[in-house]
mmCIF file of C-alpha atoms in Angstrom:
data_model
loop_
_atom_site.group_PDB
_atom_site.id
_atom_site.type_symbol
_atom_site.label_atom_id
_atom_site.label_comp_id
_atom_site.label_asym_id
_atom_site.label_seq_id
_atom_site.Cartn_x
_atom_site.Cartn_y
_atom_site.Cartn_z
ATOM 1 C CA ASP A 1 -8.599 3.503 -17.921
ATOM 2 C CA THR A 2 -8.338 1.651 -14.679
ATOM 3 C CA GLU A 3 -4.827 2.100 -13.732
ATOM 4 C CA VAL A 4 -2.378 4.306 -11.876
ATOM 5 C CA THR A 5 0.654 5.296 -13.955
ATOM 6 C CA GLN A 6 3.972 6.427 -12.455
ATOM 7 C CA THR A 7 7.022 7.958 -14.104
ATOM 8 C CA PRO A 8 9.922 7.269 -14.174
ATOM 9 C CA LYS A 9 10.213 3.625 -13.317
ATOM 10 C CA HIS A 10 13.716 3.839 -12.184
ATOM 11 C CA LEU A 11 15.509 7.187 -10.942
ATOM 12 C CA VAL A 12 19.297 7.611 -9.872
ATOM 13 C CA MET A 13 20.182 11.019 -8.582
ATOM 14 C CA GLY A 14 22.803 12.643 -6.540
ATOM 15 C CA MET A 15 22.344 14.487 -3.479
ATOM 16 C CA THR A 16 22.467 17.964 -5.102
ATOM 17 C CA ASN A 17 20.080 17.103 -7.813
ATOM 18 C CA LYS A 18 16.521 18.208 -8.215
ATOM 19 C CA LYS A 19 14.034 15.854 -9.666
ATOM 20 C CA SER A 20 10.350 15.025 -9.690
ATOM 21 C CA LEU A 21 8.242 11.997 -9.758
ATOM 22 C CA LYS A 22 4.936 11.851 -11.536
ATOM 23 C CA CYS A 23 1.672 10.057 -10.826
ATOM 24 C CA GLU A 24 -1.463 9.986 -13.144
ATOM 25 C CA GLN A 25 -4.765 8.454 -12.820
ATOM 26 C CA HIS A 26 -7.929 8.835 -15.038
ATOM 27 C CA MET A 27 -10.384 6.936 -12.794
ATOM 28 C CA GLY A 28 -11.954 10.120 -11.485
ATOM 29 C CA HIS A 29 -10.512 9.485 -8.048
ATOM 30 C CA ARG A 30 -10.428 12.595 -5.758
ATOM 31 C CA ALA A 31 -7.870 11.280 -3.280
ATOM 32 C CA MET A 32 -4.089 10.618 -4.144
ATOM 33 C CA TYR A 33 -1.528 9.262 -1.990
ATOM 34 C CA TRP A 34 2.266 9.272 -1.740
ATOM 35 C CA TYR A 35 4.108 6.272 -0.035
ATOM 36 C CA LYS A 36 7.561 5.357 0.734
ATOM 37 C CA GLN A 37 8.614 1.494 0.777
ATOM 38 C CA LYS A 38 12.038 0.402 1.755
ATOM 39 C CA ALA A 39 13.026 -3.256 0.843
ATOM 40 C CA LYS A 40 11.278 -5.930 2.901
ATOM 41 C CA LYS A 41 9.135 -3.292 4.685
ATOM 42 C CA PRO A 42 5.606 -2.227 4.338
ATOM 43 C CA PRO A 43 4.465 0.925 2.533
ATOM 44 C CA GLU A 44 4.680 4.103 4.857
ATOM 45 C CA LEU A 45 2.252 6.863 4.021
ATOM 46 C CA MET A 46 3.881 10.189 3.259
ATOM 47 C CA PHE A 47 1.160 12.488 1.985
ATOM 48 C CA VAL A 48 -2.501 12.421 1.204
ATOM 49 C CA TYR A 49 -4.442 15.003 -1.159
ATOM 50 C CA SER A 50 -8.208 15.338 -1.167
ATOM 51 C CA TYR A 51 -9.784 17.352 -3.912
ATOM 52 C CA GLU A 52 -6.330 18.681 -4.789
ATOM 53 C CA LYS A 53 -5.758 19.843 -1.353
ATOM 54 C CA LEU A 54 -2.978 18.495 1.033
ATOM 55 C CA SER A 55 -5.014 16.679 3.809
ATOM 56 C CA ILE A 56 -2.131 14.669 5.478
ATOM 57 C CA ASN A 57 1.637 15.231 5.779
ATOM 58 C CA GLU A 58 3.097 12.368 7.807
ATOM 59 C CA SER A 59 5.992 14.788 9.242
ATOM 60 C CA VAL A 60 7.847 14.256 5.805
ATOM 61 C CA PRO A 61 11.057 16.133 5.545
ATOM 62 C CA SER A 62 10.878 19.301 3.529
ATOM 63 C CA ARG A 63 13.287 18.036 0.864
ATOM 64 C CA PHE A 64 10.054 15.937 -0.324
ATOM 65 C CA SER A 65 7.670 18.504 -1.611
ATOM 66 C CA PRO A 66 4.231 17.228 -3.002
ATOM 67 C CA GLU A 67 2.061 19.053 -5.590
ATOM 68 C CA CYS A 68 -1.357 18.328 -7.084
ATOM 69 C CA PRO A 69 -1.821 20.342 -10.085
ATOM 70 C CA ASN A 70 -5.217 18.891 -10.905
ATOM 71 C CA SER A 71 -7.439 15.904 -10.099
ATOM 72 C CA SER A 72 -5.470 13.437 -12.304
ATOM 73 C CA LEU A 73 -1.934 14.385 -11.437
ATOM 74 C CA LEU A 74 0.462 14.085 -8.358
ATOM 75 C CA ASN A 75 3.975 15.011 -8.366
ATOM 76 C CA LEU A 76 6.538 14.681 -5.655
ATOM 77 C CA HIS A 77 9.437 17.130 -6.060
ATOM 78 C CA LEU A 78 12.642 16.068 -4.761
ATOM 79 C CA HIS A 79 15.670 17.953 -3.709
ATOM 80 C CA ALA A 80 18.778 17.648 -1.614
ATOM 81 C CA LEU A 81 18.004 13.977 -0.942
ATOM 82 C CA GLN A 82 19.931 11.630 1.205
ATOM 83 C CA PRO A 83 21.076 8.055 0.625
ATOM 84 C CA GLU A 84 18.629 6.800 3.096
ATOM 85 C CA ASP A 85 15.888 8.216 0.861
ATOM 86 C CA SER A 86 16.712 5.404 -1.558
ATOM 87 C CA ALA A 87 13.266 3.241 -1.716
ATOM 88 C CA LEU A 88 10.229 2.540 -3.896
ATOM 89 C CA TYR A 89 7.958 5.405 -4.124
ATOM 90 C CA LEU A 90 4.295 4.341 -4.572
ATOM 91 C CA CYS A 91 1.350 6.429 -5.641
ATOM 92 C CA ALA A 92 -2.126 5.472 -5.021
ATOM 93 C CA SER A 93 -5.773 6.825 -5.586
ATOM 94 C CA SER A 94 -9.068 6.224 -4.417
ATOM 95 C CA PRO A 95 -12.554 7.481 -4.683
ATOM 96 C CA MET A 96 -13.493 9.782 -1.854
ATOM 97 C CA GLY A 97 -14.728 8.063 1.283
ATOM 98 C CA ASN A 98 -13.828 4.774 2.638
ATOM 99 C CA ASN A 99 -12.683 2.874 -0.451
ATOM 100 C CA GLU A 100 -9.763 0.774 -1.660
ATOM 101 C CA GLN A 101 -6.640 2.294 -2.915
ATOM 102 C CA PHE A 102 -5.270 1.505 -6.208
ATOM 103 C CA PHE A 103 -1.459 1.555 -6.345
ATOM 104 C CA GLY A 104 0.708 2.528 -9.284
ATOM 105 C CA PRO A 105 3.795 0.359 -10.030
ATOM 106 C CA GLY A 106 6.142 2.644 -8.246
ATOM 107 C CA THR A 107 9.354 4.615 -8.994
ATOM 108 C CA ARG A 108 12.497 2.990 -7.677
ATOM 109 C CA LEU A 109 14.785 5.749 -6.457
ATOM 110 C CA THR A 110 18.451 5.454 -5.834
ATOM 111 C CA VAL A 111 20.180 8.492 -4.199
ATOM 112 C CA LEU A 112 23.980 8.426 -4.564
ATOM 113 C CA GLY B 1 -0.094 3.454 19.502
ATOM 114 C CA GLN B 2 -0.584 1.653 16.317
ATOM 115 C CA ASN B 3 0.540 -2.059 16.195
ATOM 116 C CA ILE B 4 -0.193 -4.523 13.303
ATOM 117 C CA ASP B 5 1.238 -7.871 13.670
ATOM 118 C CA GLN B 6 1.778 -10.689 10.980
ATOM 119 C CA PRO B 7 4.063 -13.720 10.729
ATOM 120 C CA THR B 8 7.095 -12.806 8.761
ATOM 121 C CA GLU B 9 7.313 -15.904 6.602
ATOM 122 C CA MET B 10 5.423 -18.858 5.786
ATOM 123 C CA THR B 11 5.701 -21.801 3.284
ATOM 124 C CA ALA B 12 2.917 -23.941 1.733
ATOM 125 C CA THR B 13 2.478 -26.643 -0.883
ATOM 126 C CA GLU B 14 0.830 -26.111 -4.341
ATOM 127 C CA GLY B 15 -2.671 -27.135 -4.044
ATOM 128 C CA ALA B 16 -3.058 -26.836 -0.373
ATOM 129 C CA ILE B 17 -4.688 -24.122 1.841
ATOM 130 C CA VAL B 18 -2.974 -21.498 4.000
ATOM 131 C CA GLN B 19 -4.146 -18.914 6.578
ATOM 132 C CA ILE B 20 -2.298 -15.898 7.257
ATOM 133 C CA ASN B 21 -3.128 -14.091 10.454
ATOM 134 C CA CYS B 22 -3.188 -10.504 11.522
ATOM 135 C CA THR B 23 -3.663 -8.848 14.869
ATOM 136 C CA TYR B 24 -4.052 -5.266 15.239
ATOM 137 C CA GLN B 25 -4.128 -2.582 17.997
ATOM 138 C CA THR B 26 -4.827 0.961 16.556
ATOM 139 C CA SER B 27 -6.144 4.155 17.927
ATOM 140 C CA GLY B 28 -9.020 3.796 15.434
ATOM 141 C CA PHE B 29 -10.490 1.289 13.223
ATOM 142 C CA ASN B 30 -12.497 1.764 10.238
ATOM 143 C CA GLY B 31 -11.865 -1.232 8.127
ATOM 144 C CA LEU B 32 -9.212 -3.878 7.124
ATOM 145 C CA PHE B 33 -7.685 -4.520 3.899
ATOM 146 C CA TRP B 34 -5.612 -7.320 2.443
ATOM 147 C CA TYR B 35 -3.138 -6.623 -0.437
ATOM 148 C CA GLN B 36 -0.868 -8.900 -2.265
ATOM 149 C CA GLN B 37 2.516 -7.659 -3.525
ATOM 150 C CA HIS B 38 4.959 -9.620 -5.618
ATOM 151 C CA ALA B 39 8.697 -8.471 -5.216
ATOM 152 C CA GLY B 40 9.415 -5.376 -6.748
ATOM 153 C CA GLU B 41 5.692 -4.490 -7.992
ATOM 154 C CA ALA B 42 2.825 -2.475 -6.508
ATOM 155 C CA PRO B 43 0.468 -3.879 -4.025
ATOM 156 C CA THR B 44 -2.808 -5.118 -5.209
ATOM 157 C CA PHE B 45 -6.233 -5.026 -3.547
ATOM 158 C CA LEU B 46 -7.317 -8.618 -2.238
ATOM 159 C CA SER B 47 -10.177 -8.151 0.307
ATOM 160 C CA TYR B 48 -11.931 -5.640 2.532
ATOM 161 C CA ASN B 49 -13.653 -6.240 5.822
ATOM 162 C CA VAL B 50 -15.329 -3.636 8.106
ATOM 163 C CA LEU B 51 -17.840 -5.876 9.771
ATOM 164 C CA ASP B 52 -17.327 -9.052 11.655
ATOM 165 C CA GLY B 53 -17.381 -12.371 9.694
ATOM 166 C CA LEU B 54 -16.129 -13.792 6.472
ATOM 167 C CA GLU B 55 -15.954 -12.436 3.044
ATOM 168 C CA GLU B 56 -15.195 -14.967 0.177
ATOM 169 C CA LYS B 57 -13.757 -13.875 -3.229
ATOM 170 C CA GLY B 58 -12.973 -16.863 -5.289
ATOM 171 C CA ARG B 59 -9.885 -18.664 -3.903
ATOM 172 C CA PHE B 60 -9.353 -15.873 -1.272
ATOM 173 C CA SER B 61 -11.480 -15.396 1.830
ATOM 174 C CA SER B 62 -10.965 -12.954 4.621
ATOM 175 C CA PHE B 63 -12.317 -12.822 8.135
ATOM 176 C CA LEU B 64 -12.539 -10.280 10.779
ATOM 177 C CA SER B 65 -13.185 -10.152 14.515
ATOM 178 C CA ARG B 66 -13.197 -6.441 15.675
ATOM 179 C CA SER B 67 -13.796 -7.409 19.324
ATOM 180 C CA LYS B 68 -10.451 -9.417 19.103
ATOM 181 C CA GLY B 69 -8.637 -7.279 16.877
ATOM 182 C CA TYR B 70 -7.844 -9.873 14.549
ATOM 183 C CA SER B 71 -8.233 -10.867 10.934
ATOM 184 C CA TYR B 72 -7.028 -13.713 8.715
ATOM 185 C CA LEU B 73 -6.484 -14.217 4.905
ATOM 186 C CA LEU B 74 -7.168 -17.659 3.698
ATOM 187 C CA LEU B 75 -5.901 -18.945 0.365
ATOM 188 C CA LYS B 76 -7.265 -22.049 -1.255
ATOM 189 C CA GLU B 77 -5.824 -24.168 -3.923
ATOM 190 C CA LEU B 78 -2.527 -22.650 -3.783
ATOM 191 C CA GLN B 79 -0.671 -21.923 -6.994
ATOM 192 C CA MET B 80 3.007 -21.125 -7.536
ATOM 193 C CA LYS B 81 1.925 -17.415 -8.676
ATOM 194 C CA ASP B 82 0.536 -16.917 -5.202
ATOM 195 C CA SER B 83 4.136 -16.679 -3.761
ATOM 196 C CA ALA B 84 4.154 -13.125 -2.828
ATOM 197 C CA SER B 85 3.978 -10.908 0.334
ATOM 198 C CA TYR B 86 0.627 -10.349 1.834
ATOM 199 C CA LEU B 87 0.142 -7.123 3.647
ATOM 200 C CA CYS B 88 -2.610 -6.527 6.218
ATOM 201 C CA ALA B 89 -3.484 -2.833 6.395
ATOM 202 C CA VAL B 90 -6.013 -0.962 9.048
ATOM 203 C CA ARG B 91 -7.775 2.222 7.999
ATOM 204 C CA SER B 92 -7.326 4.352 11.010
ATOM 205 C CA GLY B 93 -8.492 7.869 11.210
ATOM 206 C CA GLY B 94 -9.532 10.138 8.467
ATOM 207 C CA TYR B 95 -8.797 10.702 4.721
ATOM 208 C CA ASN B 96 -8.756 6.851 4.163
ATOM 209 C CA LYS B 97 -5.369 6.645 5.873
ATOM 210 C CA LEU B 98 -3.963 2.988 6.101
ATOM 211 C CA ILE B 99 -1.588 1.636 8.393
ATOM 212 C CA PHE B 100 0.315 -1.435 7.012
ATOM 213 C CA GLY B 101 1.630 -4.375 8.774
ATOM 214 C CA ALA B 102 5.049 -5.626 7.932
ATOM 215 C CA GLY B 103 3.509 -8.224 5.549
ATOM 216 C CA THR B 104 3.929 -12.060 5.419
ATOM 217 C CA ARG B 105 6.077 -13.629 2.656
ATOM 218 C CA LEU B 106 4.508 -16.700 1.374
ATOM 219 C CA ALA B 107 6.541 -19.214 -0.613
ATOM 220 C CA VAL B 108 4.479 -21.958 -2.432
ATOM 221 C CA HIS B 109 6.490 -24.951 -3.561
ATOM 222 C CA PRO B 110 5.485 -27.894 -5.624
#
């Protein structure tokens, strides 16, 4: 298995909802990442997990809560989001060290 | 500060060669990546340079000059499917952190 999967593909939620995005990889990668990408903009790093521990939080608002329950799974819990949080949320993984990141197809999130 | 510059848009003809430039000024440097991204899809890895020089991979080549803070991606024998955004990304700092440029939208026409 050489891919990163993300569910759901699309998500529409209200500002009072709680939802979660899921990312999974079975390549044995021990580093996993969440990115946010707005239309016609580059991906912006949100979080990095290394060996299931949070290594980088790029000053992301607390309404985004990451979780890494095991080495294959990465979740992003969403609560009380704003319309400006609507974006494509990309998950990526890589082997530890300086290696290329493999991206999942993303979840397109719309906040009403 | 962190600054990565690429042209916003480029157009080219099918079968031709196109060069996409990237200049960077970052607080650290530990390699430069090129990714391709079709609209609405995930970025896919194209190439990686950490030492000066040219890396060739089929129709795609990438060049790096660390002293000039400069890289380019060369695409040969362009095909219509090469129409996409091309993202230059610098690895800066620990934990394999990537900083992306704004991307270059390439349109290939017949």
